[in-house]
């Protein structure tokens, strides 16, 4: 049975415990939440299963917190936000798990020779040395240097990288690349200790 | 003149990012702000100062950065994605029970619960009789369209039946009562009601002579079962079924063998 009613009607039907109207309302809401989740996850190899998990989590949260929706006219938007947040939580959890594995396999040497032997105590020089000699690709270096030393936005950096690679690069790609490579740099205890000393000066 | 040049400020910012680790609370704050952050970015709204704290956290936290990328690309591509095939949801949380439950299963479960509640209200046991009082809500629940998969009785629905109700309720010596209503062949807007009884410890031909009383709006009929434990009340006005009361006399021990 189709249930294409507005937010307020949908909301009130969701509240009618024990009725078929409630079943129809939550079924309609499920379709909306699943489409949102799938739209965000479609690129993942297990997109359908992951989208179903996230949408189910969101559906249960909506049911549990129904009365926290302050304005029934915004119910669909409120539920959509819960769905997007469920997806973000799942993606973040998955990324954190994967990051631990990356860090285990790609741990930097205990102390980078260039940073340890450098006679230049200047903060900028230490960072430039670490970036230049660290386990970063050319793009990663450009992305980190471009953000912190040239003050380029991610939109500008995406345009630069798109020209360099002759394929479309999005600002979101730039952000993730930079975040992952900063994580690699952070994995160098000697570098971190040296930076802390310089920051305290 | 500023104490630090722009490049030095960038270096200090980078150094701070590398020497601090965000906590879970910072991630929650960032995730809460991501939607508006992405919307502002896609709208090219120049509010980098307001967005600075989110941007800083995304540099510090790979998990949140990946979540941001998913949201950004989903919003960017929203109009271009193909519509997926949507699977059925699990609505078991509405029934507050474990295990998956599709919408159809939940409907059937609720229908069965409503029917049980209606029957509880309709059935009365006394020392001398079993009484079943019909009502319109009960009749509505018994109508074939209301219970496509209900299994209170064996067998498949017969298109001719108006309703069929099987009661498994050991009481007054009766184990089971099966009521089946059919349209009366000889009279429009009337029906025939067949009542079949199963009695503990008895079988054909010892199921005869059990008194059954049927009360309608303004009439009363009495009859006794045949050796099979069956009785048919013919040509009852269909409109009066909602006020029907059936009384089945309590059954004692089976009759002793002659001789």
Short mmCIF file of C-alpha atoms in Angstrom, two decimals:
data_model
loop_
_atom_site.label_atom_id
_atom_site.label_comp_id
_atom_site.label_asym_id
_atom_site.label_seq_id
_atom_site.Cartn_x
_atom_site.Cartn_y
_atom_site.Cartn_z
CA UNK A 1 0.00 0.00 0.00
CA UNK A 2 1.47 3.37 -1.06
CA UNK A 3 1.92 5.97 1.68
CA UNK A 4 3.03 9.20 0.14
CA UNK A 5 1.60 11.54 2.72
CA UNK A 6 3.20 14.69 4.01
CA UNK A 7 5.45 14.75 7.05
CA UNK A 8 2.73 15.53 9.54
CA UNK A 9 0.41 12.73 8.41
CA UNK A 10 3.30 10.31 8.32
CA UNK A 11 4.37 11.34 11.81
CA UNK A 12 0.91 10.87 13.29
CA UNK A 13 0.56 7.45 11.67
CA UNK A 14 3.90 6.38 13.16
CA UNK A 15 2.46 7.14 16.58
CA UNK A 16 -0.61 4.90 16.15
CA UNK A 17 0.63 1.84 18.01
CA UNK A 18 -0.86 -1.47 16.99
CA UNK A 19 -2.48 -0.27 13.76
CA UNK A 20 -1.92 -1.13 10.13
CA UNK A 21 -1.50 2.59 9.48
CA UNK A 22 1.61 2.51 11.66
CA UNK A 23 2.99 -0.42 9.66
CA UNK A 24 2.37 1.40 6.39
CA UNK A 25 3.94 4.58 7.75
CA UNK A 26 7.12 2.87 8.92
CA UNK A 27 7.33 0.95 5.65
CA UNK A 28 7.15 4.22 3.73
CA UNK A 29 9.73 5.78 6.04
CA UNK A 30 12.01 2.78 5.56
CA UNK A 31 12.01 3.32 1.79
CA UNK A 32 13.02 6.93 2.27
CA UNK A 33 15.80 6.09 4.73
CA UNK A 34 17.11 3.20 2.63
CA UNK A 35 17.37 5.40 -0.47
CA UNK A 36 19.30 8.00 1.52
CA UNK A 37 21.67 5.38 2.94
CA UNK A 38 22.19 3.70 -0.42
CA UNK A 39 22.84 7.07 -2.06
CA UNK A 40 25.69 7.62 0.36
CA UNK A 41 27.08 4.09 0.24
CA UNK A 42 26.53 3.05 -3.38
CA UNK A 43 30.27 2.96 -4.09
CA UNK A 44 30.96 0.37 -1.41
CA UNK A 45 31.17 -3.26 -2.59
CA UNK A 46 28.60 -4.33 0.04
CA UNK A 47 26.44 -1.25 -0.49
CA UNK A 48 23.06 -2.98 -0.30
CA UNK A 49 23.75 -4.82 2.95
CA UNK A 50 25.46 -1.80 4.50
CA UNK A 51 22.62 0.50 3.45
CA UNK A 52 20.06 -1.92 4.90
CA UNK A 53 21.94 -2.05 8.22
CA UNK A 54 22.22 1.73 8.44
CA UNK A 55 18.61 2.30 7.41
CA UNK A 56 17.40 -0.29 9.94
CA UNK A 57 19.44 1.39 12.69
CA UNK A 58 17.96 4.73 11.72
CA UNK A 59 14.40 3.34 11.57
CA UNK A 60 14.66 1.99 15.10
CA UNK A 61 16.13 5.29 16.34
CA UNK A 62 13.28 7.20 14.74
CA UNK A 63 10.77 4.92 16.48
CA UNK A 64 12.49 5.26 19.85
CA UNK A 65 12.80 9.03 19.68
CA UNK A 66 9.57 9.88 17.82
CA UNK A 67 8.41 12.35 20.43
CA UNK A 68 11.67 14.27 20.20
CA UNK A 69 10.66 15.49 16.75
CA UNK A 70 9.57 18.97 17.81
CA UNK A 71 7.71 19.87 14.63
CA UNK A 72 5.80 17.09 12.81
CA UNK A 73 5.94 19.17 9.63
CA UNK A 74 9.67 18.55 9.51
CA UNK A 75 9.42 14.85 10.39
CA UNK A 76 10.75 13.52 7.07
CA UNK A 77 13.74 15.86 7.22
CA UNK A 78 14.39 14.95 10.85
CA UNK A 79 14.31 11.24 10.02
CA UNK A 80 16.56 11.82 7.00
CA UNK A 81 19.12 13.47 9.24
CA UNK A 82 19.10 10.44 11.53
CA UNK A 83 19.68 8.19 8.52
CA UNK A 84 22.61 10.24 7.26
CA UNK A 85 24.12 10.26 10.71
CA UNK A 86 23.79 6.47 10.95
CA UNK A 87 25.68 6.15 7.69
CA UNK A 88 28.38 8.55 8.85
CA UNK A 89 28.83 6.59 12.07
CA UNK A 90 29.16 3.35 10.13
CA UNK A 91 31.60 4.80 7.61
CA UNK A 92 33.67 6.38 10.34
CA UNK A 93 33.84 3.13 12.29
CA UNK A 94 34.87 1.24 9.21
CA UNK A 95 37.53 3.84 8.36
CA UNK A 96 38.96 3.76 11.88
CA UNK A 97 39.26 -0.03 11.74
CA UNK A 98 40.97 0.16 8.37
CA UNK A 99 43.28 2.95 9.58
CA UNK A 100 44.55 0.78 12.42
CA UNK A 101 45.48 -1.89 9.90
CA UNK A 102 47.23 0.64 7.66
CA UNK A 103 49.19 1.99 10.59
CA UNK A 104 50.26 -1.49 11.59
CA UNK A 105 51.60 -2.22 8.14
CA UNK A 106 53.04 1.13 7.28
CA UNK A 107 54.54 2.26 10.56
CA UNK A 108 57.33 4.74 10.08
CA UNK A 109 60.86 4.00 11.23
CA UNK A 110 61.46 4.82 14.90
CA UNK A 111 63.16 8.15 14.20
CA UNK A 112 63.52 9.75 10.84
CA UNK A 113 67.23 10.36 10.13
CA UNK A 114 66.68 13.71 8.42
CA UNK A 115 64.56 15.12 11.25
CA UNK A 116 66.86 13.79 13.99
CA UNK A 117 70.09 14.97 12.37
CA UNK A 118 68.84 18.32 11.16
CA UNK A 119 70.62 21.26 12.74
CA UNK A 120 67.69 23.57 12.00
CA UNK A 121 65.40 23.89 15.08
CA UNK A 122 62.94 26.03 13.21
CA UNK A 123 59.43 24.55 13.31
CA UNK A 124 58.78 25.16 9.67
CA UNK A 125 62.00 23.55 8.63
CA UNK A 126 61.34 20.48 10.76
CA UNK A 127 57.92 20.07 9.20
CA UNK A 128 59.16 20.59 5.66
CA UNK A 129 61.85 18.02 6.21
CA UNK A 130 59.40 15.50 7.67
CA UNK A 131 56.98 16.03 4.81
CA UNK A 132 59.65 15.84 2.15
CA UNK A 133 61.27 12.69 3.52
CA UNK A 134 58.22 10.93 5.00
CA UNK A 135 56.31 8.02 3.40
CA UNK A 136 54.09 10.38 1.42
CA UNK A 137 53.34 10.34 -2.27
CA UNK A 138 53.96 13.42 -4.39
CA UNK A 139 50.26 14.24 -4.33
CA UNK A 140 50.14 13.82 -0.57
CA UNK A 141 53.02 16.26 -0.16
CA UNK A 142 51.36 18.78 -2.44
CA UNK A 143 48.10 18.45 -0.53
CA UNK A 144 49.69 18.94 2.90
CA UNK A 145 52.04 21.71 1.84
CA UNK A 146 49.39 23.40 -0.24
CA UNK A 147 47.00 23.59 2.69
CA UNK A 148 49.34 24.62 5.50
CA UNK A 149 52.08 26.55 3.75
CA UNK A 150 50.35 28.00 0.70
CA UNK A 151 46.91 28.38 2.35
CA UNK A 152 45.09 26.89 -0.63
CA UNK A 153 41.52 25.73 -0.14
CA UNK A 154 40.59 22.16 -0.97
CA UNK A 155 38.66 23.40 -4.00
CA UNK A 156 41.85 24.96 -5.39
CA UNK A 157 43.92 21.91 -4.50
CA UNK A 158 41.35 19.68 -6.22
CA UNK A 159 41.67 21.75 -9.39
CA UNK A 160 45.47 21.52 -9.24
CA UNK A 161 45.40 17.75 -8.76
CA UNK A 162 42.79 17.29 -11.47
CA UNK A 163 45.15 19.03 -13.92
CA UNK A 164 48.12 17.02 -12.71
CA UNK A 165 46.39 13.66 -13.00
CA UNK A 166 44.10 14.53 -15.91
CA UNK A 167 41.15 13.05 -14.06
CA UNK A 168 38.48 14.60 -11.86
CA UNK A 169 39.62 15.03 -8.27
CA UNK A 170 37.09 16.27 -5.72
CA UNK A 171 37.75 18.40 -2.62
CA UNK A 172 36.58 15.40 -0.59
CA UNK A 173 39.42 13.31 -2.09
CA UNK A 174 41.87 16.03 -1.06
CA UNK A 175 40.55 16.08 2.51
CA UNK A 176 40.77 12.30 2.94
CA UNK A 177 44.25 12.17 1.40
CA UNK A 178 45.49 14.88 3.71
CA UNK A 179 43.90 13.32 6.78
CA UNK A 180 45.43 9.92 6.08
CA UNK A 181 48.87 11.36 5.49
CA UNK A 182 48.80 13.53 8.57
CA UNK A 183 47.98 10.33 10.42
CA UNK A 184 51.15 8.79 8.99
CA UNK A 185 53.21 11.76 10.11
CA UNK A 186 51.64 11.57 13.55
CA UNK A 187 52.91 8.00 13.76
CA UNK A 188 56.48 9.26 14.11
CA UNK A 189 57.11 9.64 17.88
CA UNK A 190 60.40 11.46 17.44
CA UNK A 191 58.85 14.00 15.13
CA UNK A 192 55.90 14.54 17.47
CA UNK A 193 58.21 15.00 20.45
CA UNK A 194 60.35 17.51 18.56
CA UNK A 195 57.29 19.46 17.45
CA UNK A 196 55.98 19.64 21.02
CA UNK A 197 59.26 21.10 22.19
CA UNK A 198 59.24 23.70 19.44
CA UNK A 199 55.62 24.65 20.13
CA UNK A 200 56.39 25.25 23.79
CA UNK A 201 59.20 27.69 22.97
CA UNK B 1 53.60 43.60 12.18
CA UNK B 2 52.37 40.10 13.02
CA UNK B 3 54.57 38.04 15.22
CA UNK B 4 54.25 35.11 12.87
CA UNK B 5 54.03 35.19 9.09
CA UNK B 6 51.25 33.39 7.29
CA UNK B 7 53.57 30.48 6.54
CA UNK B 8 54.61 30.30 10.18
CA UNK B 9 50.95 30.32 11.23
CA UNK B 10 50.32 27.44 8.89
CA UNK B 11 53.30 25.58 10.29
CA UNK B 12 52.11 26.11 13.87
CA UNK B 13 48.64 24.95 12.92
CA UNK B 14 50.07 21.83 11.31
CA UNK B 15 52.32 21.17 14.30
CA UNK B 16 49.35 21.45 16.68
CA UNK B 17 47.37 19.02 14.54
CA UNK B 18 50.20 16.52 14.58
CA UNK B 19 50.76 16.74 18.33
CA UNK B 20 47.15 16.44 19.50
CA UNK B 21 44.71 13.54 19.31
CA UNK B 22 40.99 14.30 19.22
CA UNK B 23 38.65 12.50 21.63
CA UNK B 24 35.32 10.85 20.93
CA UNK B 25 33.42 13.96 21.98
CA UNK B 26 35.19 16.00 19.26
CA UNK B 27 34.14 13.40 16.70
CA UNK B 28 30.50 13.61 17.81
CA UNK B 29 30.56 17.41 17.51
CA UNK B 30 32.12 17.19 14.07
CA UNK B 31 29.63 14.61 12.78
CA UNK B 32 26.74 16.74 14.04
CA UNK B 33 28.08 19.70 12.04
CA UNK B 34 28.98 17.81 8.86
CA UNK B 35 25.72 18.32 7.01
CA UNK B 36 25.79 22.08 7.29
CA UNK B 37 29.55 22.04 6.57
CA UNK B 38 29.01 20.16 3.31
CA UNK B 39 26.02 22.31 2.32
CA UNK B 40 28.06 25.47 2.86
CA UNK B 41 30.95 24.04 0.89
CA UNK B 42 28.73 23.05 -2.05
CA UNK B 43 27.09 26.46 -1.96
CA UNK B 44 30.58 28.07 -1.92
CA UNK B 45 29.54 30.10 1.08
CA UNK B 46 32.50 32.08 2.34
CA UNK B 47 32.41 31.20 6.01
CA UNK B 48 35.77 29.54 6.46
CA UNK B 49 36.13 31.04 9.90
CA UNK B 50 32.95 29.33 11.08
CA UNK B 51 33.97 26.11 9.41
CA UNK B 52 37.53 26.16 10.72
CA UNK B 53 36.92 23.89 13.70
CA UNK B 54 35.29 21.23 11.51
CA UNK B 55 38.06 21.51 8.92
CA UNK B 56 40.67 21.14 11.66
CA UNK B 57 39.03 18.02 13.05
CA UNK B 58 38.76 16.46 9.61
CA UNK B 59 42.54 16.88 9.25
CA UNK B 60 43.01 15.16 12.60
CA UNK B 61 40.57 12.27 12.25
CA UNK B 62 40.66 9.85 9.32
CA UNK B 63 37.30 8.32 10.30
CA UNK B 64 35.48 11.65 10.25
CA UNK B 65 37.28 12.63 7.05
CA UNK B 66 35.98 9.51 5.32
CA UNK B 67 32.48 10.18 6.64
CA UNK B 68 32.71 13.74 5.29
CA UNK B 69 33.77 12.39 1.87
CA UNK B 70 30.78 10.02 1.76
CA UNK B 71 28.39 12.83 2.59
CA UNK B 72 29.99 15.32 0.22
CA UNK B 73 29.92 12.96 -2.74
CA UNK B 74 26.37 11.81 -1.97
CA UNK B 75 25.12 15.40 -1.90
CA UNK B 76 27.09 16.25 -5.02
CA UNK B 77 25.72 13.29 -6.97
CA UNK B 78 22.24 13.11 -5.49
CA UNK B 79 20.44 13.81 -8.74
CA UNK B 80 22.51 11.41 -10.85
CA UNK B 81 22.33 8.16 -8.85
CA UNK B 82 20.05 5.33 -10.06
CA UNK B 83 17.17 4.41 -7.76
CA UNK B 84 17.93 1.18 -5.87
CA UNK B 85 15.62 -1.80 -5.34
CA UNK B 86 14.43 -1.34 -1.78
CA UNK B 87 14.29 -4.53 0.33
CA UNK B 88 11.62 -5.17 2.97
CA UNK B 89 12.27 -3.70 6.42
CA UNK B 90 12.36 -5.60 9.67
CA UNK B 91 9.52 -4.21 11.78
CA UNK B 92 9.99 -6.54 14.73
CA UNK B 93 10.78 -3.50 16.88
CA UNK B 94 7.11 -2.48 16.53
CA UNK B 95 6.07 -5.86 17.95
CA UNK B 96 8.80 -5.63 20.57
CA UNK B 97 9.98 -9.14 19.89
CA UNK B 98 13.23 -10.59 18.58
CA UNK B 99 13.71 -11.80 15.03
CA UNK B 100 12.98 -10.27 11.61
CA UNK B 101 9.36 -9.44 10.82
CA UNK B 102 8.23 -8.14 7.44
CA UNK B 103 5.32 -5.68 7.23
CA UNK B 104 2.95 -8.48 6.05
CA UNK B 105 4.02 -10.75 8.90
CA UNK B 106 3.47 -7.95 11.39
CA UNK B 107 0.00 -7.26 9.94
CA UNK B 108 -0.95 -10.92 10.30
CA UNK B 109 0.45 -11.05 13.79
CA UNK B 110 -1.57 -8.00 14.84
CA UNK B 111 -4.70 -9.35 13.17
CA UNK B 112 -4.32 -12.61 15.07
CA UNK B 113 -3.87 -10.66 18.32
CA UNK B 114 -7.02 -8.59 17.66
CA UNK B 115 -8.97 -11.76 16.86
CA UNK B 116 -7.78 -13.44 20.05
CA UNK B 117 -8.79 -10.41 22.06
CA UNK B 118 -12.22 -10.32 20.40
CA UNK B 119 -12.75 -14.03 21.06
CA UNK B 120 -11.70 -13.69 24.68
CA UNK B 121 -14.46 -11.13 25.04
CA UNK B 122 -16.96 -13.28 23.14
CA UNK B 123 -16.48 -16.63 24.89
CA UNK B 124 -18.02 -17.44 28.24
CA UNK B 125 -17.82 -20.71 30.15
CA UNK B 126 -20.43 -21.67 32.71
CA UNK B 127 -21.00 -24.88 34.61
CA UNK B 128 -23.80 -25.84 32.30
CA UNK B 129 -22.83 -24.37 28.92
CA UNK B 130 -20.29 -22.82 26.59
CA UNK B 131 -21.56 -19.47 25.26
CA UNK B 132 -20.26 -17.60 22.24
CA UNK B 133 -21.60 -14.06 21.71
CA UNK B 134 -20.93 -12.55 18.30
CA UNK B 135 -20.40 -8.85 17.59
CA UNK B 136 -19.80 -6.75 14.48
CA UNK B 137 -16.08 -6.22 15.30
CA UNK B 138 -15.68 -9.99 15.63
CA UNK B 139 -17.49 -10.61 12.35
CA UNK B 140 -15.27 -8.01 10.64
CA UNK B 141 -12.20 -9.86 11.84
CA UNK B 142 -13.59 -13.18 10.62
CA UNK B 143 -14.39 -11.91 7.12
CA UNK B 144 -12.10 -13.59 4.52
CA UNK B 145 -10.48 -10.27 3.37
CA UNK B 146 -9.46 -9.48 6.93
CA UNK B 147 -7.45 -12.62 7.45
CA UNK B 148 -5.66 -13.73 4.27
CA UNK B 149 -3.23 -15.95 6.13
CA UNK B 150 -4.86 -16.53 9.47
CA UNK B 151 -4.57 -20.12 10.60
CA UNK B 152 -7.08 -20.76 13.31
CA UNK B 153 -8.40 -23.65 11.24
CA UNK B 154 -7.03 -26.22 8.85
CA UNK B 155 -7.54 -26.17 5.09
CA UNK B 156 -7.71 -23.43 2.47
CA UNK B 157 -10.43 -20.80 2.31
CA UNK B 158 -13.55 -21.86 0.39
CA UNK B 159 -14.86 -19.03 -1.75
CA UNK B 160 -18.43 -19.86 -0.74
CA UNK B 161 -17.90 -19.46 2.98
CA UNK B 162 -18.93 -16.25 4.65
CA UNK B 163 -16.63 -17.06 7.52
CA UNK B 164 -15.14 -20.00 9.36
CA UNK B 165 -14.09 -20.04 12.98
CA UNK B 166 -12.39 -22.90 14.77
CA UNK B 167 -12.02 -22.73 18.54
CA UNK B 168 -9.58 -24.99 20.33
CA UNK B 169 -10.74 -24.56 23.88
CA UNK B 170 -11.28 -27.48 26.15
CA UNK B 171 -14.27 -26.36 28.24
CA UNK B 172 -17.61 -27.80 29.35
CA UNK B 173 -16.36 -31.16 28.02
CA UNK B 174 -15.98 -29.83 24.47
CA UNK B 175 -12.54 -29.94 22.87
CA UNK B 176 -13.17 -28.06 19.67
CA UNK B 177 -15.93 -26.05 18.00
CA UNK B 178 -15.94 -25.33 14.27
CA UNK B 179 -18.44 -22.77 12.97
CA UNK B 180 -18.87 -22.30 9.24
CA UNK B 181 -21.33 -19.92 7.60
CA UNK B 182 -22.43 -20.27 3.95
CA UNK B 183 -24.82 -18.17 1.90
CA UNK B 184 -28.27 -19.80 1.91
CA UNK B 185 -28.94 -21.20 -1.55
CA UNK B 186 -32.69 -20.71 -1.44
CA UNK B 187 -32.94 -17.32 0.19
CA UNK B 188 -31.04 -14.14 -0.49
CA UNK B 189 -29.42 -12.24 2.39
CA UNK B 190 -29.61 -15.33 4.55
CA UNK B 191 -27.05 -17.87 5.53
CA UNK B 192 -26.71 -21.41 6.81
CA UNK B 193 -24.59 -21.96 9.89
CA UNK B 194 -22.93 -25.33 10.44
CA UNK B 195 -21.61 -26.17 13.90
CA UNK B 196 -19.26 -29.13 14.38
CA UNK B 197 -18.25 -30.30 17.83
CA UNK B 198 -15.33 -32.43 18.94
CA UNK B 199 -15.78 -33.96 22.37
CA UNK B 200 -13.08 -35.53 24.48
CA UNK B 201 -13.37 -39.29 24.68
CA UNK B 202 -16.19 -39.48 22.16
CA UNK B 203 -16.51 -40.22 18.48
CA UNK B 204 -19.20 -41.23 15.98
CA UNK B 205 -21.96 -42.22 16.77
CA UNK B 206 -21.63 -40.97 20.35
CA UNK B 207 -21.62 -37.33 19.40
CA UNK B 208 -25.40 -37.14 18.99
CA UNK B 209 -27.94 -35.28 21.12
CA UNK B 210 -25.76 -32.47 22.39
CA UNK B 211 -28.19 -29.51 22.77
CA UNK B 212 -27.28 -26.28 21.00
CA UNK B 213 -29.25 -23.06 21.34
CA UNK B 214 -28.95 -20.21 18.86
CA UNK B 215 -30.33 -16.79 19.70
CA UNK B 216 -30.74 -14.06 17.12
CA UNK B 217 -32.24 -10.61 17.43
CA UNK B 218 -35.85 -11.70 17.90
CA UNK B 219 -35.84 -15.45 17.66
CA UNK B 220 -34.39 -18.48 19.31
CA UNK B 221 -33.72 -21.89 17.81
CA UNK B 222 -32.83 -25.11 19.55
CA UNK B 223 -31.52 -28.33 18.07
CA UNK B 224 -29.28 -31.26 18.89
CA UNK B 225 -26.22 -32.57 17.14
CA UNK B 226 -26.29 -35.62 14.87
CA UNK B 227 -24.11 -38.70 15.44
CA UNK B 228 -21.20 -36.86 13.82
CA UNK B 229 -21.49 -34.00 16.28
CA UNK B 230 -22.81 -31.63 13.62
CA UNK B 231 -25.80 -29.35 13.44
CA UNK B 232 -26.94 -26.89 10.79
CA UNK B 233 -29.10 -23.86 11.44
CA UNK B 234 -30.55 -22.93 8.06
CA UNK B 235 -31.60 -19.62 6.60
CA UNK B 236 -30.45 -17.26 9.31
CA UNK B 237 -30.78 -13.57 8.41
CA UNK B 238 -27.23 -12.44 7.60
CA UNK B 239 -27.87 -9.00 9.05
CA UNK B 240 -28.55 -10.53 12.47
CA UNK B 241 -25.29 -12.48 12.73
CA UNK B 242 -23.63 -9.63 14.63
CA UNK B 243 -26.10 -10.17 17.50
CA UNK B 244 -25.97 -13.99 17.44
CA UNK B 245 -25.42 -15.94 20.64
CA UNK B 246 -24.65 -19.66 20.53
CA UNK B 247 -24.97 -21.82 23.62
CA UNK B 248 -23.64 -25.35 23.65
CA UNK B 249 -24.71 -27.48 26.58
CA UNK B 250 -21.95 -28.85 28.72
CA UNK B 251 -21.01 -32.42 27.86
CA UNK B 252 -20.63 -35.08 30.60
CA UNK B 253 -19.24 -38.64 30.39
CA UNK B 254 -20.00 -40.65 27.23
CA UNK B 255 -23.18 -42.82 27.38
CA UNK B 256 -22.62 -46.32 28.75
CA UNK B 257 -22.53 -49.30 26.37
CA UNK B 258 -25.94 -51.08 26.22
CA UNK B 259 -26.19 -54.45 27.74
#
